[in-house]
Amino acid sequence: MPLPARVRVSKLKNCPSDSVLRLLRQLSPRADELQRIPDVQGSVASAGGQVIGFAVSHPPEAFVSTTWQKKGIEEELIQQL
């Protein structure tokens, strides 16, 4: 399934900033694992400049804002890991 046009998914190479982590924690407490990059792999999805989801490895799991669920974003986040 192709992603909606304005959604971008990318692999994280560095730990997200505190402000981004705060937003991701609203989706899941597993966002704290992203502070351990590169030991933990992560990816993030954004739309229109807003962070809408993320994924972490071990075990791979994706978290997406409820308004963006079921649009193929979860699968793409996992694939980027």
Short mmCIF file of N, CA and C in Angstrom, two decimals:
data_model
loop_
_atom_site.label_atom_id
_atom_site.label_comp_id
_atom_site.label_asym_id
_atom_site.label_seq_id
_atom_site.Cartn_x
_atom_site.Cartn_y
_atom_site.Cartn_z
N MET A 1 0.85 -1.17 0.00
CA MET A 1 0.00 0.00 0.00
C MET A 1 0.90 1.24 0.00
N PRO A 2 0.70 2.14 -0.95
CA PRO A 2 1.51 3.36 -0.96
C PRO A 2 1.11 4.28 0.19
N LEU A 3 2.10 5.00 0.69
CA LEU A 3 1.85 5.94 1.79
C LEU A 3 1.08 7.16 1.28
N PRO A 4 0.31 7.80 2.16
CA PRO A 4 -0.30 9.07 1.77
C PRO A 4 0.78 10.05 1.31
N ALA A 5 0.45 10.93 0.39
CA ALA A 5 1.43 11.80 -0.28
C ALA A 5 2.29 12.61 0.69
N ARG A 6 1.75 13.10 1.75
CA ARG A 6 2.53 13.99 2.60
C ARG A 6 3.26 13.29 3.75
N VAL A 7 3.19 11.97 3.80
CA VAL A 7 3.85 11.21 4.86
C VAL A 7 5.26 10.82 4.44
N ARG A 8 6.20 11.05 5.33
CA ARG A 8 7.60 10.67 5.12
C ARG A 8 8.05 9.78 6.27
N VAL A 9 8.73 8.69 5.94
CA VAL A 9 9.25 7.76 6.94
C VAL A 9 10.76 7.68 6.75
N SER A 10 11.49 7.80 7.85
CA SER A 10 12.94 7.71 7.75
C SER A 10 13.52 6.99 8.96
N LYS A 11 14.68 6.39 8.74
CA LYS A 11 15.39 5.70 9.80
C LYS A 11 16.12 6.73 10.65
N LEU A 12 16.09 6.54 11.95
CA LEU A 12 16.80 7.45 12.85
C LEU A 12 18.25 7.03 12.97
N LYS A 13 19.14 7.99 12.81
CA LYS A 13 20.57 7.73 12.95
C LYS A 13 21.10 8.27 14.26
N ASN A 14 20.37 9.22 14.84
CA ASN A 14 20.74 9.82 16.12
C ASN A 14 19.51 9.83 17.02
N CYS A 15 19.74 10.04 18.29
CA CYS A 15 18.65 10.15 19.25
C CYS A 15 17.80 11.37 18.92
N PRO A 16 16.48 11.26 18.94
CA PRO A 16 15.63 12.43 18.70
C PRO A 16 15.81 13.47 19.80
N SER A 17 15.50 14.70 19.48
CA SER A 17 15.59 15.78 20.47
C SER A 17 14.57 15.54 21.59
N ASP A 18 14.75 16.24 22.68
CA ASP A 18 13.83 16.10 23.82
C ASP A 18 12.40 16.45 23.43
N SER A 19 12.23 17.47 22.60
CA SER A 19 10.87 17.86 22.21
C SER A 19 10.20 16.78 21.35
N VAL A 20 10.95 16.16 20.47
CA VAL A 20 10.40 15.08 19.65
C VAL A 20 10.11 13.86 20.53
N LEU A 21 11.02 13.54 21.44
CA LEU A 21 10.78 12.41 22.35
C LEU A 21 9.52 12.63 23.18
N ARG A 22 9.29 13.84 23.60
CA ARG A 22 8.08 14.14 24.37
C ARG A 22 6.83 13.83 23.54
N LEU A 23 6.84 14.18 22.28
CA LEU A 23 5.70 13.88 21.40
C LEU A 23 5.54 12.37 21.20
N LEU A 24 6.66 11.69 21.02
CA LEU A 24 6.60 10.24 20.80
C LEU A 24 6.13 9.49 22.03
N ARG A 25 6.47 9.99 23.21
CA ARG A 25 6.01 9.35 24.46
C ARG A 25 4.49 9.38 24.57
N GLN A 26 3.84 10.33 23.91
CA GLN A 26 2.38 10.37 23.93
C GLN A 26 1.80 9.18 23.18
N LEU A 27 2.57 8.64 22.23
CA LEU A 27 2.12 7.46 21.50
C LEU A 27 2.44 6.17 22.25
N SER A 28 3.62 6.13 22.91
CA SER A 28 4.01 4.94 23.66
C SER A 28 5.23 5.24 24.53
N PRO A 29 5.29 4.64 25.72
CA PRO A 29 6.48 4.79 26.56
C PRO A 29 7.73 4.17 25.93
N ARG A 30 7.57 3.32 24.94
CA ARG A 30 8.73 2.72 24.29
C ARG A 30 9.58 3.76 23.56
N ALA A 31 9.09 4.98 23.44
CA ALA A 31 9.87 6.04 22.81
C ALA A 31 11.18 6.27 23.55
N ASP A 32 11.20 6.00 24.83
CA ASP A 32 12.43 6.17 25.61
C ASP A 32 13.56 5.28 25.11
N GLU A 33 13.22 4.17 24.46
CA GLU A 33 14.25 3.29 23.92
C GLU A 33 15.07 3.97 22.83
N LEU A 34 14.49 4.98 22.18
CA LEU A 34 15.20 5.68 21.10
C LEU A 34 16.38 6.49 21.62
N GLN A 35 16.46 6.67 22.92
CA GLN A 35 17.61 7.37 23.49
C GLN A 35 18.86 6.50 23.45
N ARG A 36 18.70 5.22 23.11
CA ARG A 36 19.84 4.31 23.09
C ARG A 36 20.31 3.99 21.67
N ILE A 37 19.99 4.83 20.70
CA ILE A 37 20.49 4.65 19.33
C ILE A 37 22.01 4.83 19.39
N PRO A 38 22.85 4.02 18.79
CA PRO A 38 22.61 3.02 17.75
C PRO A 38 22.34 1.61 18.26
N ASP A 39 22.38 1.37 19.58
CA ASP A 39 22.09 0.02 20.09
C ASP A 39 20.67 -0.42 19.76
N VAL A 40 19.75 0.52 19.77
CA VAL A 40 18.35 0.27 19.41
C VAL A 40 18.11 0.98 18.08
N GLN A 41 17.50 0.30 17.15
CA GLN A 41 17.17 0.92 15.88
C GLN A 41 15.80 1.56 15.97
N GLY A 42 15.63 2.66 15.25
CA GLY A 42 14.34 3.35 15.27
C GLY A 42 14.05 4.01 13.94
N SER A 43 12.78 4.26 13.70
CA SER A 43 12.35 5.02 12.54
C SER A 43 11.20 5.92 12.97
N VAL A 44 10.99 6.97 12.20
CA VAL A 44 9.98 7.95 12.55
C VAL A 44 9.19 8.35 11.30
N ALA A 45 7.91 8.64 11.50
CA ALA A 45 7.05 9.10 10.41
C ALA A 45 6.58 10.51 10.71
N SER A 46 6.55 11.34 9.67
CA SER A 46 6.07 12.70 9.83
C SER A 46 5.13 13.04 8.68
N ALA A 47 4.25 13.97 8.94
CA ALA A 47 3.31 14.45 7.93
C ALA A 47 3.10 15.94 8.17
N GLY A 48 3.36 16.73 7.15
CA GLY A 48 3.16 18.17 7.28
C GLY A 48 3.98 18.80 8.39
N GLY A 49 5.18 18.27 8.64
CA GLY A 49 6.03 18.80 9.68
C GLY A 49 5.72 18.32 11.08
N GLN A 50 4.73 17.47 11.22
CA GLN A 50 4.35 16.92 12.53
C GLN A 50 4.76 15.46 12.62
N VAL A 51 5.29 15.05 13.76
CA VAL A 51 5.63 13.65 13.98
C VAL A 51 4.34 12.89 14.25
N ILE A 52 4.13 11.81 13.48
CA ILE A 52 2.87 11.06 13.61
C ILE A 52 3.07 9.62 14.06
N GLY A 53 4.33 9.16 14.12
CA GLY A 53 4.54 7.79 14.54
C GLY A 53 6.01 7.43 14.61
N PHE A 54 6.28 6.27 15.20
CA PHE A 54 7.65 5.78 15.29
C PHE A 54 7.63 4.27 15.45
N ALA A 55 8.80 3.68 15.25
CA ALA A 55 8.97 2.25 15.47
C ALA A 55 10.30 2.03 16.17
N VAL A 56 10.36 0.98 16.96
CA VAL A 56 11.58 0.58 17.64
C VAL A 56 11.82 -0.91 17.37
N SER A 57 13.08 -1.31 17.50
CA SER A 57 13.44 -2.71 17.29
C SER A 57 13.47 -3.46 18.62
N HIS A 58 13.56 -4.76 18.54
CA HIS A 58 13.76 -5.67 19.69
C HIS A 58 12.66 -5.63 20.73
N PRO A 59 11.49 -6.12 20.52
CA PRO A 59 10.94 -6.61 19.28
C PRO A 59 10.44 -5.45 18.43
N PRO A 60 10.43 -5.61 17.13
CA PRO A 60 9.95 -4.53 16.26
C PRO A 60 8.48 -4.24 16.52
N GLU A 61 8.21 -2.98 16.74
CA GLU A 61 6.83 -2.56 17.02
C GLU A 61 6.67 -1.11 16.57
N ALA A 62 5.55 -0.80 15.94
CA ALA A 62 5.29 0.55 15.45
C ALA A 62 4.12 1.16 16.21
N PHE A 63 4.20 2.46 16.39
CA PHE A 63 3.16 3.23 17.08
C PHE A 63 2.83 4.44 16.21
N VAL A 64 1.56 4.57 15.86
CA VAL A 64 1.12 5.64 14.97
C VAL A 64 -0.09 6.32 15.58
N SER A 65 -0.15 7.63 15.43
CA SER A 65 -1.30 8.40 15.90
C SER A 65 -2.59 7.80 15.35
N THR A 66 -3.63 7.79 16.15
CA THR A 66 -4.88 7.14 15.75
C THR A 66 -5.45 7.67 14.44
N THR A 67 -5.27 8.93 14.15
CA THR A 67 -5.81 9.48 12.91
C THR A 67 -5.05 8.99 11.67
N TRP A 68 -3.87 8.41 11.86
CA TRP A 68 -3.04 7.95 10.74
C TRP A 68 -2.93 6.44 10.67
N GLN A 69 -3.60 5.72 11.53
CA GLN A 69 -3.51 4.27 11.53
C GLN A 69 -4.18 3.66 10.31
N LYS A 70 -3.73 2.47 9.95
CA LYS A 70 -4.31 1.67 8.86
C LYS A 70 -4.15 2.33 7.50
N LYS A 71 -3.03 3.05 7.32
CA LYS A 71 -2.74 3.67 6.03
C LYS A 71 -1.40 3.19 5.49
N GLY A 72 -0.90 2.08 6.05
CA GLY A 72 0.36 1.51 5.60
C GLY A 72 1.59 2.08 6.28
N ILE A 73 1.38 3.02 7.21
CA ILE A 73 2.51 3.68 7.88
C ILE A 73 3.21 2.72 8.83
N GLU A 74 2.45 1.94 9.56
CA GLU A 74 3.05 0.99 10.51
C GLU A 74 4.00 0.04 9.80
N GLU A 75 3.56 -0.50 8.67
CA GLU A 75 4.39 -1.44 7.92
C GLU A 75 5.66 -0.76 7.41
N GLU A 76 5.54 0.45 6.92
CA GLU A 76 6.71 1.18 6.42
C GLU A 76 7.69 1.51 7.53
N LEU A 77 7.19 1.86 8.70
CA LEU A 77 8.06 2.14 9.85
C LEU A 77 8.88 0.89 10.21
N ILE A 78 8.24 -0.25 10.25
CA ILE A 78 8.93 -1.51 10.57
C ILE A 78 9.95 -1.84 9.48
N GLN A 79 9.57 -1.64 8.23
CA GLN A 79 10.47 -1.94 7.12
C GLN A 79 11.73 -1.07 7.17
N GLN A 80 11.63 0.16 7.62
CA GLN A 80 12.78 1.06 7.68
C GLN A 80 13.78 0.65 8.76
N LEU A 81 13.35 -0.16 9.72
CA LEU A 81 14.27 -0.62 10.76
C LEU A 81 15.36 -1.46 10.12
#
